[in-house]
Each structure stands twice: as structure tokens, then as C-alpha cells.
Coordinates of C-alpha atoms in Angstrom, one line a residue:
M1 CA 0.0 0.0 0.0
A2 CA 1.4 3.4 -0.9
S3 CA 2.1 5.8 1.8
L4 CA -1.0 7.6 2.9
Y5 CA 1.0 10.7 3.8
H6 CA 1.5 12.7 0.6
H7 CA 3.7 15.8 0.5
S8 CA 1.5 18.4 2.2
S9 CA 0.6 21.8 0.8
F10 CA 0.9 23.0 4.3
P11 CA 4.7 23.3 4.8
L12 CA 5.8 24.2 8.3
S13 CA 9.2 25.5 7.3
P14 CA 10.7 27.2 4.3
P15 CA 10.6 25.1 1.1
H16 CA 14.3 25.3 0.5
Q17 CA 14.8 23.6 3.9
L18 CA 12.6 20.7 2.9
T19 CA 15.1 19.5 0.4
A20 CA 18.1 19.9 2.7
P21 CA 19.9 16.6 3.6
E22 CA 18.6 15.3 6.9
S23 CA 19.6 12.4 9.1
P24 CA 17.8 9.1 8.3
R25 CA 14.5 8.8 9.9
A26 CA 11.9 6.1 10.3
P27 CA 9.7 5.6 7.2
A28 CA 6.4 7.4 7.2
P29 CA 3.6 5.3 8.8
S30 CA 1.0 3.7 6.7
Y31 CA -1.8 4.9 9.0
R32 CA -3.5 8.0 7.9
I33 CA -4.5 10.7 10.4
S34 CA -6.1 12.9 7.8
T35 CA -6.1 13.3 4.0
L36 CA -4.0 16.3 2.9
P37 CA -3.9 17.8 -0.6
S38 CA -1.3 16.2 -2.7
S39 CA 0.2 19.4 -4.2
S40 CA 4.0 19.5 -3.9
H41 CA 6.1 22.2 -2.3
H42 CA 7.5 23.3 -5.6
G43 CA 4.1 23.8 -7.2
S44 CA 2.7 27.1 -8.4
S45 CA 0.8 27.5 -5.1
C46 CA 4.0 28.4 -3.3
L47 CA 5.4 31.9 -3.2
P48 CA 8.7 32.8 -5.2
R49 CA 11.9 31.6 -3.5
P50 CA 14.1 34.2 -1.9
C51 CA 17.8 34.3 -2.9
A52 CA 19.1 34.6 0.6
S53 CA 16.8 34.4 3.6
P54 CA 18.4 36.1 6.6
S55 CA 18.4 34.1 9.8
F56 CA 16.3 34.9 12.9
A57 CA 19.3 36.1 14.8
C58 CA 20.2 38.5 12.0
H59 CA 16.7 39.8 11.9
C60 CA 16.7 40.3 15.7
K61 CA 19.7 42.5 15.5
A62 CA 18.1 44.8 12.9
P63 CA 15.8 47.6 14.3
P64 CA 12.1 46.7 13.9
R65 CA 10.7 48.4 10.9
D66 CA 7.1 48.3 11.9
H67 CA 7.1 46.9 15.4
D68 CA 3.8 48.5 16.6
T69 CA 1.9 47.3 13.6
E70 CA 3.1 43.7 14.0
L71 CA 2.5 43.7 17.7
L72 CA -1.1 44.9 17.2
R73 CA -1.7 42.2 14.6
A74 CA -0.4 39.6 17.1
L75 CA -2.7 41.0 19.8
Q76 CA -5.7 41.0 17.4
S77 CA -5.1 37.5 16.0
S78 CA -8.0 35.1 16.0
G79 CA -6.0 32.1 17.0
N80 CA -5.3 30.7 13.5
G81 CA -2.8 33.4 12.4
T82 CA -5.3 35.8 11.0
L83 CA -7.0 38.9 12.2
H84 CA -10.6 39.0 13.3
G85 CA -12.7 39.4 10.2
E86 CA -10.1 38.1 7.8
S87 CA -10.2 34.7 6.1
A88 CA -7.7 32.1 7.3
P89 CA -4.8 31.3 5.1
P90 CA -4.8 27.9 3.4
Q91 CA -1.8 26.6 5.4
V92 CA -1.1 25.9 9.0
L93 CA 2.1 27.9 9.0
D94 CA 3.5 30.2 6.4
S95 CA 5.9 28.8 3.8
R96 CA 8.3 31.0 1.8
S97 CA 9.7 30.5 -1.6
D98 CA 12.4 32.2 -3.5
G99 CA 11.6 35.0 -6.0
P100 CA 11.7 38.7 -6.4
G101 CA 10.1 40.6 -3.6
S102 CA 9.7 37.6 -1.3
D103 CA 12.5 38.7 1.0
E104 CA 10.6 41.7 2.2
R105 CA 7.5 39.6 2.7
G106 CA 9.6 37.2 4.7
K107 CA 10.9 40.0 6.9
R108 CA 7.4 41.2 7.7
S109 CA 6.3 37.7 8.7
R110 CA 9.2 37.2 11.1
L111 CA 9.1 38.0 14.7
C112 CA 11.1 40.9 16.0
A113 CA 13.5 40.4 18.9
R114 CA 11.5 42.9 21.0
D115 CA 8.3 40.9 20.5
C116 CA 10.1 37.8 21.8
A117 CA 11.9 39.6 24.6
K118 CA 8.7 41.0 26.0
R119 CA 7.6 37.6 27.1
I120 CA 11.0 36.1 27.7
M121 CA 11.8 38.8 30.2
E122 CA 9.0 37.4 32.4
L123 CA 10.8 34.0 32.7
P124 CA 13.1 33.1 35.6
V125 CA 16.5 34.7 35.5
E126 CA 18.6 31.7 34.5
E127 CA 16.3 30.8 31.6
R128 CA 16.0 34.4 30.6
V129 CA 19.7 34.9 30.4
K130 CA 20.2 31.7 28.4
V131 CA 17.6 32.6 25.8
L132 CA 18.5 36.2 25.4
D133 CA 22.2 35.2 25.0
L134 CA 21.2 33.1 21.9
L135 CA 19.9 36.3 20.2
Q136 CA 23.4 37.8 20.3
R137 CA 25.1 35.0 18.4
D138 CA 26.1 35.2 14.8
D139 CA 23.6 34.2 12.1
A140 CA 25.2 30.9 11.3
A141 CA 25.7 30.0 14.9
L142 CA 22.0 29.4 15.7
T143 CA 21.0 25.8 15.4
V144 CA 17.6 24.2 15.5
S145 CA 18.3 23.4 19.1
D146 CA 18.8 27.1 19.8
Y147 CA 15.5 27.9 18.1
N148 CA 13.8 25.2 20.2
D149 CA 15.0 26.9 23.3
I150 CA 13.5 30.1 22.2
L151 CA 10.2 28.4 21.2
S152 CA 10.0 26.6 24.5
A153 CA 10.7 29.9 26.4
L154 CA 7.9 31.7 24.5
A155 CA 5.5 28.8 25.1
R156 CA 6.3 28.7 28.9
A157 CA 5.8 32.5 29.0
G158 CA 2.3 32.1 27.6
D159 CA 3.1 33.9 24.3
H160 CA 1.8 31.1 22.0
A161 CA 1.1 33.4 19.1
S162 CA 4.7 34.6 19.1
A163 CA 6.0 31.0 19.3
V164 CA 3.9 30.0 16.3
A165 CA 5.1 33.1 14.4
L166 CA 8.7 32.2 15.2
F167 CA 8.2 28.7 14.1
R168 CA 7.0 29.9 10.7
A169 CA 10.1 32.1 10.4
M170 CA 12.7 29.5 11.2
P171 CA 15.3 29.4 8.5
V172 CA 16.5 26.0 9.6
A173 CA 14.6 22.7 9.3
P174 CA 12.4 22.1 12.3
D175 CA 12.8 18.8 14.3
A176 CA 10.4 16.8 16.3
H177 CA 10.7 19.2 19.3
S178 CA 9.9 22.2 17.1
F179 CA 6.8 20.5 15.8
A180 CA 5.7 19.4 19.2
T181 CA 6.0 22.9 20.6
A182 CA 4.1 24.4 17.6
V183 CA 1.3 21.8 18.0
Q184 CA 1.0 22.5 21.8
C185 CA 0.9 26.3 21.1
L186 CA -1.8 25.9 18.5
C187 CA -3.9 23.9 20.9
R188 CA -3.4 26.5 23.6
Q189 CA -4.6 29.1 21.1
G190 CA -7.8 27.1 20.5
A191 CA -7.1 26.3 16.9
P192 CA -7.9 22.5 16.7
D193 CA -7.9 22.2 12.9
E194 CA -4.5 23.9 12.5
A195 CA -3.1 21.8 15.3
K196 CA -4.3 18.6 13.6
L197 CA -2.8 19.6 10.3
A198 CA 0.5 20.4 12.1
L199 CA 0.4 16.9 13.6
D200 CA -0.3 15.4 10.2
E201 CA 2.7 17.2 8.8
M202 CA 4.9 16.1 11.6
V203 CA 4.1 12.5 11.0
A204 CA 4.4 12.9 7.3
R205 CA 8.0 14.0 7.8
G206 CA 8.9 10.9 9.7
F207 CA 8.7 12.3 13.2
R208 CA 6.9 10.4 15.8
P209 CA 4.7 12.6 18.1
S210 CA 4.8 11.9 21.8
V211 CA 1.8 10.9 23.8
A212 CA 1.5 14.4 25.2
T213 CA 1.4 15.9 21.7
F214 CA -1.3 13.5 20.5
S215 CA -3.3 14.0 23.8
A216 CA -3.1 17.8 23.3
V217 CA -4.7 17.6 19.9
V218 CA -7.4 15.1 21.1
G219 CA -8.3 17.4 24.0
C220 CA -8.4 20.5 21.8
L221 CA -10.7 18.9 19.3
C222 CA -13.0 17.5 22.0
K223 CA -13.3 20.9 23.6
R224 CA -14.7 22.2 20.3
G225 CA -17.1 19.3 19.9
R226 CA -15.0 17.8 17.0
V227 CA -15.3 14.3 18.5
T228 CA -15.1 12.5 15.1
K229 CA -11.8 14.1 14.3
A230 CA -10.6 13.4 17.8
M231 CA -11.4 9.7 17.3
E232 CA -9.3 9.8 14.1
V233 CA -6.3 11.2 16.0
F234 CA -6.9 8.7 18.8
D235 CA -7.0 5.7 16.4
A236 CA -3.9 7.1 14.6
M237 CA -2.2 7.4 18.0
R238 CA -2.7 3.8 18.8
A239 CA -1.8 2.7 15.3
L240 CA 1.6 4.4 15.7
G241 CA 2.3 2.5 18.9
C242 CA 1.6 5.4 21.3
E243 CA -0.5 4.1 24.2
P244 CA -3.1 6.7 25.3
T245 CA -3.0 7.7 28.9
I246 CA -6.0 8.2 31.1
R247 CA -5.8 11.9 30.4
T248 CA -6.4 11.1 26.7
Y249 CA -9.4 9.0 27.6
N250 CA -10.7 11.7 29.8
S251 CA -10.6 14.1 26.9
L252 CA -12.5 11.7 24.7
V253 CA -15.1 11.0 27.4
G254 CA -15.5 14.8 27.9
G255 CA -16.0 15.3 24.2
L256 CA -18.7 12.6 24.0
C257 CA -20.5 14.2 26.9
Y258 CA -20.2 17.6 25.4
V259 CA -22.0 16.6 22.2
G260 CA -24.6 14.6 24.1
R261 CA -23.4 11.1 23.3
L262 CA -23.7 10.0 26.9
E263 CA -24.3 6.3 26.3
E264 CA -21.1 6.1 24.4
A265 CA -19.3 7.9 27.2
L266 CA -20.7 5.5 29.7
D267 CA -19.7 2.5 27.6
L268 CA -16.1 3.9 27.3
L269 CA -16.0 4.3 31.1
N270 CA -17.2 0.8 31.7
K271 CA -14.5 -0.5 29.3
L272 CA -11.9 1.4 31.1
K273 CA -13.0 -0.2 34.4
D274 CA -12.2 -3.6 32.9
S275 CA -8.9 -2.6 31.3
P276 CA -5.4 -1.9 32.8
K277 CA -6.1 1.8 32.3
T278 CA -8.1 2.3 35.5
P279 CA -10.3 5.4 35.3
D280 CA -9.6 8.1 37.9
I281 CA -12.1 10.2 39.7
Y282 CA -12.0 12.8 36.9
T283 CA -13.3 10.2 34.4
F284 CA -16.3 9.4 36.7
T285 CA -16.9 13.1 37.3
I286 CA -17.0 14.0 33.6
V287 CA -19.6 11.3 32.9
L288 CA -21.6 12.1 36.1
D289 CA -21.7 15.7 35.2
G290 CA -22.9 14.9 31.7
F291 CA -25.8 12.9 33.0
C292 CA -26.7 15.6 35.6
K293 CA -26.8 18.3 32.9
V294 CA -29.6 16.5 31.1
G295 CA -31.6 15.8 34.2
R296 CA -30.6 12.2 34.7
A297 CA -29.6 12.5 38.4
E298 CA -30.5 8.9 39.3
E299 CA -28.0 7.4 36.8
A300 CA -25.4 10.1 37.9
T301 CA -25.9 8.9 41.5
A302 CA -25.2 5.3 40.5
I303 CA -22.0 6.5 38.8
F304 CA -21.1 8.4 42.0
H305 CA -21.5 5.3 44.2
D306 CA -19.6 3.2 41.6
A307 CA -16.6 5.6 41.9
I308 CA -16.7 5.3 45.7
G309 CA -16.9 1.5 45.4
M310 CA -13.7 1.5 43.4
G311 CA -11.9 3.3 46.3
L312 CA -11.9 6.7 44.6
S313 CA -12.4 9.9 46.7
P314 CA -14.9 12.3 45.1
T315 CA -13.6 15.8 44.7
I316 CA -15.6 19.0 45.2
F317 CA -16.3 19.1 41.4
T318 CA -17.9 15.7 41.7
Y319 CA -20.1 16.7 44.6
N320 CA -21.1 20.0 43.0
A321 CA -22.0 18.3 39.7
L322 CA -24.3 15.9 41.7
L323 CA -25.8 18.6 43.8
N324 CA -26.6 20.6 40.7
G325 CA -28.1 17.5 39.1
H326 CA -30.5 16.9 42.0
C327 CA -31.5 20.6 42.0
K328 CA -32.0 20.7 38.3
E329 CA -34.2 17.6 38.4
G330 CA -36.4 19.2 41.1
N331 CA -35.2 17.4 44.1
P332 CA -33.6 20.1 46.3
L333 CA -34.2 18.2 49.5
R334 CA -32.0 15.3 48.2
A335 CA -29.3 17.9 47.4
F336 CA -29.8 19.3 50.9
A337 CA -29.3 15.8 52.5
L338 CA -26.1 15.3 50.4
L339 CA -24.8 18.7 51.5
M340 CA -25.5 18.0 55.2
G341 CA -23.6 14.7 54.7
M342 CA -20.7 16.6 53.3
C343 CA -20.7 18.9 56.3
G344 CA -20.8 16.1 58.8
D345 CA -18.0 14.0 57.2
E346 CA -14.9 15.4 58.7
D347 CA -12.6 13.1 56.7
G348 CA -14.4 13.7 53.4
C349 CA -14.6 16.6 51.1
P350 CA -16.1 19.7 52.7
P351 CA -18.5 21.9 50.7
D352 CA -17.3 25.1 49.2
K353 CA -19.2 28.4 48.5
I354 CA -20.5 27.0 45.2
S355 CA -21.9 23.9 46.9
F356 CA -23.9 26.0 49.4
G357 CA -25.0 28.4 46.7
I358 CA -26.4 25.7 44.5
V359 CA -28.5 24.1 47.3
L360 CA -29.6 27.4 48.9
T361 CA -30.9 28.8 45.7
A362 CA -32.8 25.6 44.8
L363 CA -34.3 25.4 48.3
L364 CA -35.5 29.0 48.2
R365 CA -36.9 28.6 44.7
A366 CA -38.8 25.5 45.9
G367 CA -40.1 27.4 49.0
E368 CA -38.3 25.1 51.5
T369 CA -37.6 27.9 53.9
A370 CA -36.7 25.7 56.9
A371 CA -34.0 23.8 55.0
A372 CA -32.8 27.0 53.4
W373 CA -32.3 28.6 56.8
Q374 CA -30.3 25.6 58.0
T375 CA -28.2 25.8 54.8
Y376 CA -27.6 29.4 55.4
K377 CA -26.4 28.9 59.0
R378 CA -24.1 26.1 57.9
M379 CA -22.7 28.3 55.2
E380 CA -22.1 31.0 57.8
R381 CA -20.3 28.7 60.2
A382 CA -18.1 27.5 57.3
G383 CA -17.0 31.1 56.7
F384 CA -18.9 31.8 53.5
E385 CA -21.2 34.6 52.8
A386 CA -24.4 34.3 50.8
D387 CA -24.9 36.8 48.0
G388 CA -27.4 39.6 48.2
R389 CA -29.9 38.0 46.0
A390 CA -30.0 34.8 48.1
L391 CA -30.3 36.8 51.3
D392 CA -33.1 38.8 49.8
T393 CA -35.0 35.7 48.9
L394 CA -34.3 34.1 52.2
A395 CA -35.6 37.1 54.1
R396 CA -38.8 37.0 52.2
G397 CA -39.3 33.3 52.9
L398 CA -38.7 33.8 56.6
C399 CA -41.1 36.8 56.6
R400 CA -43.9 34.6 55.1
R401 CA -43.2 31.9 57.6
C402 CA -43.9 34.4 60.4
A403 CA -47.6 34.3 59.4
T404 CA -47.8 30.7 60.9
D405 CA -44.7 30.7 63.2
V406 CA -44.0 33.9 65.1
S407 CA -40.7 32.4 66.3
A408 CA -39.3 32.9 62.8
L409 CA -39.4 36.6 63.3
G410 CA -35.9 36.7 64.9
D411 CA -34.4 34.8 62.0
A412 CA -36.1 37.1 59.5
R413 CA -34.7 40.2 61.3
E414 CA -31.2 38.7 61.4
V415 CA -31.2 38.0 57.7
F416 CA -32.7 41.4 56.9
A417 CA -30.1 43.2 58.9
K418 CA -27.4 41.1 57.2
L419 CA -28.8 42.0 53.8
V420 CA -28.8 45.8 54.6
A421 CA -25.3 45.6 56.1
S422 CA -24.0 43.8 53.0
G423 CA -24.7 46.9 50.9
H424 CA -27.4 45.1 48.9
E425 CA -30.5 47.2 48.8
P426 CA -33.6 45.1 49.5
V427 CA -36.4 45.3 47.0
S428 CA -39.7 47.0 47.8
Y429 CA -41.4 43.6 48.3
T430 CA -38.9 42.5 50.9
Y431 CA -39.4 45.7 52.8
C432 CA -43.2 45.3 52.8
L433 CA -43.0 41.6 54.0
M434 CA -40.6 42.6 56.7
A435 CA -43.0 45.3 57.9
Q436 CA -45.9 42.8 57.9
A437 CA -43.9 40.3 59.9
L438 CA -42.9 42.9 62.5
A439 CA -46.5 44.0 62.8
R440 CA -47.8 40.5 63.3
G441 CA -45.0 39.7 65.7
G442 CA -45.9 42.6 68.0
E443 CA -43.0 44.9 67.1
V444 CA -45.3 47.7 65.8
D445 CA -42.9 50.6 66.4
A446 CA -40.2 48.8 64.2
A447 CA -42.9 48.2 61.6
V448 CA -43.9 51.9 61.5
A449 CA -40.2 53.0 61.3
L450 CA -39.7 50.6 58.4
L451 CA -42.7 52.1 56.6
E452 CA -41.3 55.6 57.1
E453 CA -37.9 54.4 55.8
M454 CA -39.7 53.1 52.7
V455 CA -41.4 56.4 52.1
R456 CA -38.1 58.2 52.6
R457 CA -36.5 56.0 50.0
G458 CA -39.3 56.4 47.5
Y459 CA -40.4 52.7 47.5
A460 CA -43.9 51.7 46.5
L461 CA -46.1 50.6 49.5
R462 CA -48.2 47.5 49.3
K463 CA -51.7 47.8 50.7
R464 CA -51.4 44.7 52.7
A465 CA -48.3 45.9 54.4
Y466 CA -49.6 49.2 55.8
T467 CA -53.0 47.7 56.4
D468 CA -51.4 45.1 58.7
V469 CA -49.5 47.9 60.5
V470 CA -52.7 50.0 60.9
R471 CA -54.6 46.9 62.3
A472 CA -51.7 46.2 64.7
L473 CA -51.8 49.8 66.0
C474 CA -55.6 49.7 66.4
D475 CA -55.4 46.4 68.3
R476 CA -53.2 48.3 70.8
A477 CA -55.6 51.2 71.0
R478 CA -53.1 53.5 69.2
A479 CA -55.5 55.2 67.0
R480 CA -53.4 58.4 66.7
D481 CA -50.4 56.4 65.4
A482 CA -52.7 54.5 63.0
L483 CA -54.1 57.8 61.7
R484 CA -50.5 59.0 61.2
V485 CA -49.7 56.0 59.1
L486 CA -52.7 56.6 56.9
V487 CA -51.8 60.3 56.5
L488 CA -48.3 59.2 55.6
V489 CA -49.7 57.0 52.9
M490 CA -52.3 59.4 51.5
I491 CA -50.5 62.7 51.7
V492 CA -46.8 61.9 51.4
R493 CA -47.0 59.0 48.9
D494 CA -50.3 60.1 47.4
F495 CA -51.7 56.6 47.6
V496 CA -55.3 55.6 48.3
P497 CA -55.5 53.3 51.3
G498 CA -57.8 50.3 51.0
R499 CA -61.1 49.7 52.7
N500 CA -59.6 47.4 55.3
A501 CA -57.3 50.1 56.7
F502 CA -60.1 52.6 56.9
D503 CA -62.4 50.1 58.6
A504 CA -59.8 49.2 61.2
L505 CA -59.2 52.8 62.1
L506 CA -62.9 53.7 62.1
G507 CA -63.6 50.7 64.4
E508 CA -61.0 51.8 66.9
L509 CA -62.1 55.4 66.9
G510 CA -65.7 54.2 67.5
R511 CA -64.6 52.1 70.4
Q512 CA -62.9 55.1 71.9
G513 CA -65.9 57.3 71.3
R514 CA -64.1 59.7 69.1
W515 CA -67.0 60.2 66.8
T516 CA -65.8 63.5 65.4
D517 CA -62.5 62.0 64.3
A518 CA -64.4 59.0 62.9
M519 CA -66.6 61.2 60.8
A520 CA -63.5 63.0 59.4
V521 CA -61.8 59.7 58.5
Y522 CA -65.1 58.5 56.9
A523 CA -65.3 61.7 54.8
A524 CA -61.7 61.3 53.7
A525 CA -62.5 57.7 52.6
V526 CA -65.6 58.8 50.7
K527 CA -63.7 61.7 49.0
R528 CA -61.2 59.2 47.7
G529 CA -63.8 56.8 46.5
V530 CA -63.4 54.2 49.2
V531 CA -66.6 52.5 50.4
V532 CA -66.4 51.8 54.1
S533 CA -68.8 50.1 56.4
W534 CA -71.4 52.0 58.3
K535 CA -71.5 49.8 61.3
H536 CA -68.4 51.5 62.8
L537 CA -70.3 54.8 62.9
A538 CA -73.4 53.4 64.7
R539 CA -73.4 54.4 68.4
E540 CA -74.2 51.7 70.8
E541 CA -77.0 53.0 73.1
E542 CA -78.5 51.2 76.1
P543 CA -81.8 49.6 75.4
V544 CA -84.9 51.3 76.8
R545 CA -86.6 49.2 79.4
L546 CA -90.3 49.7 79.4
G547 CA -92.0 49.5 82.8
V548 CA -94.6 46.9 83.4
P549 CA -97.8 48.3 84.9
Q550 CA -98.5 47.0 88.2

């Protein structure tokens, strides 16, 4: 069978270096990673060949002609060597051919010394001195090993775009280390297609990629949902005798879950359990998380217990994925039980802020105020603080609970005070519920003060809130304060109180015998279109006893 690796139209180094004599290498493998176009390097698609291509060291010594422009282009690159909005070039890395005018194009495509030095200067002192010393050597003194040192330094400094650009500009033939560094940098840039083509070219030239290089390409493809392509690289990896590591399998499992192929991911996990490649806790976590995201928490729980049965210790990511699965499926109390188990297990994995946040939000959404309160107190003891939105929702839940359980008023006041102290402004509805809870709990003065605070801040008043406050004041024979609340509502906020508020005040004024005040309140209600009951204005007179004639 003829070699499946043809000469690629995506050369990774200058064409005149491709024909340079090289040391004997292993013949190209017969397994194909991908089919590349069969155009040769000397075809018409290549640019003209330069007469004398200056080396990278020579170019570094020359002052940069347009350093700012090149630097801006590097910063604006879209990850595949092009600017945002431009079409990608047809090759992985630029190739240069001899011909008139190509020398200037080659200079523009090379990396200036200052571009490299920017990142290299961030490296440790010893490595920085070593790399910068290479840039001072003569042109002919730089070898492929020297270029590899510079490539590695740029990659470690995080300047992957500059490393790729330097690889394109190398005037010497790259070796396996050069290719491996370029592939890793392309993967870090999020360019899976270019990384795969670079890997193909590497194998086509007789180099054997390492397991880490193959795994990087597989992981990059899987993160973009290119699972089919990742499988091709995975199969090619095994065909070349590179045994995948558990990290490679984890990338594949994650890719399958990412595209919704959960059954295949579970099958691969089960195969790994019966193979020498024992899955780790991350393998289980990836599959478990995939099932939780689609609302299959029961199967995720089985995977969770399976991992524990194999002697693996779940991480916080494992627990958070399962907690989220239970909440997403509508079972916040199961998530609450799991969270309490995490808190009680001193030798296990303690919950973090995300764990508490997942469960607290779900419990509040489901109206499970008692469990939410326990979660909040546990969270507080663990040293974490709930966000303002969660505190606001918890305060409202505790205020509603005060209607049936007055003992919850203290908890509601605590959360409300914490909410105000945190700098998060409670919404109008929370203020009103708090005022109602205070009025029902007998703290009428605090309720009145809260209503006045709402008026001062310009919040809208709910009828039920100030009606409950007026009733509480009337029950304590504080008609004057109740009247002040109504005036506050009618005059200051220009609201029309409801019938129940007027009835409560008229009833108390009638009990106190203040008929003149009662008639004034009645007139105010009628004037505003509120129909009140007449029974509060009817005077109670003693019945006349008729004498019985003797």
C-alpha cells in the first residue's frame, strides 16, 4: 500500500529547507491521520523563492521596521494566524519560496526580537539569560536546538502566538521538538484544525509525536465538539504505537458528553474499568456531570457510588455536579441531604461556597424555607457569605413563615439586617413583607419605622403591608399612630388606602368614642372613592326598658 501521507501543501518551514539533507528517519507510517492535498512544495501555489533568507538572529539585531503594527496584529489574532474578520490562510504555518520581492514579505512575517523579549523577560533569571544570549550570536551559529530553546521559552511564558510566528520564520529545518512545541501552542490558542494539520505534517516528515502531543490535539478537538476528528487522531495514535493515557481517555469522554453522546461515554467508562487503564475520579466526574446536565440524576448517583466503590475519593467538582443534578431535576431536598452529609463528614470533602450556593438557591426557589435557613447557618459557620440575591429571597421566605410561626421573626430580622449591612438594597417587596412580619410579631414601632424608611427612599407601598401595620396599632388602641400612618400613605406618597385600613381605624375610633374624628376619616375615605362600612359609625345605646304596669 502506498504511503498515505503525501507531500503536504501546508509546509511548516521554508521550502528550501525541505530538500536539505537530513539524518535518516523512520519511514512514514501507513496509517493516515487525515487526508491532505497532494500538491508539492515546488508547485505554483508556493510563493517565489528568496535568494538569501536572513536568519532569525540577523533579523533580531536589525531595528524593527514596523514593530507596533506587527504587535497589534499579534494581539488581534483570531487564534489561527489571521486577524478577526479576515479569512484564514490555506496553510497551517507560512511557507516562503524564492523569488523577487519575497525577501521583504519574509521579513514582515518574522518575529522581531523585542516581541520575543517582552515575554522572555517574564521568565526566571537563569532561563531568561540563556535565551537572550542566543539572540546575540552570529547568524550561522544558531541551530535548530537554539530555536527550540526560544520556542520553549515563549511557550512557557504564555506567548503562544509569538511562538507559532517564530516557528513559521525558522530558517532551519524544524525537528520533532519544534513540531511538538508548535502543536502545543496551536492547541493553547484554541485552533484545533491547525493543530491537527500540524500533527499530520509532523508524522508525514517521519517524526513520531509523543503521547502528550497526541493528547493535546485530542483534547483541543474535543473541547470544540469535534469528536469524530478526535477519534481519528486517537486511532492514529494507537496505530503508531503510542499508548493513550487516562488523560487522553478523559478528553474523549468529555468530548462525547459535550456533544450529548452520553451512552457512548458511559460505555467507554465501563470498558476502562475492565482494562489496565483504571479510570480516575475525573473520568467518573466527567460522565456524572454529563448525566446531571440532562436531568438524569439517578444514573449520575449510580456512577457516583460506583466511583466510591472503586476506592476513589470524590472531589468538590464531583459533589457540585451531583448537587446541581439533584436541584435541576427538582429534588432540592436530596441535594440538601447530600450537602449535610458533606458537612458532617470530617474526613471527606467539605463543601465550598459554590456547593452552598447551589443548594440554597434551589431550596429558596422551591419554598423550602426551613431547609434553606439551615443551609444558610451552615454556610455562615463554614466562613462563607451568601450573595445579596440569596439573602433577599431568604428574608422574604422567613417573613412569610412568620404568618404561621412567630418564632421565625428573629431569624427574619437577622437575615434582613445582614442584607442591609452587606450593601445590597432590599427590593420593595422585601421591605413590605418585613413590615408585615414585624406588625404580626408585635414589634409595631419597628414596623412603623420601616414604613417611614420606605417612604423616605421612595419605595412603593403594598396595601397589605400598611393595612397590617394599621390593624396592629388599632389592636393596641393606638388610633393616633394608625391615623399618622394613613396620613403618611395618603399625603406623602399620594396613595389611596384600601377599605380594610379605613375600617380598622374607624372601628378603633368608634370604640374610643371619638365620633368627630371618625366622621373626618369617613369623609376622607368617601372623598377618595373608598366605600367603608357604616357599622363603625353606629353608636351603641343602652336599650330602653319599658316599665310593666303593676
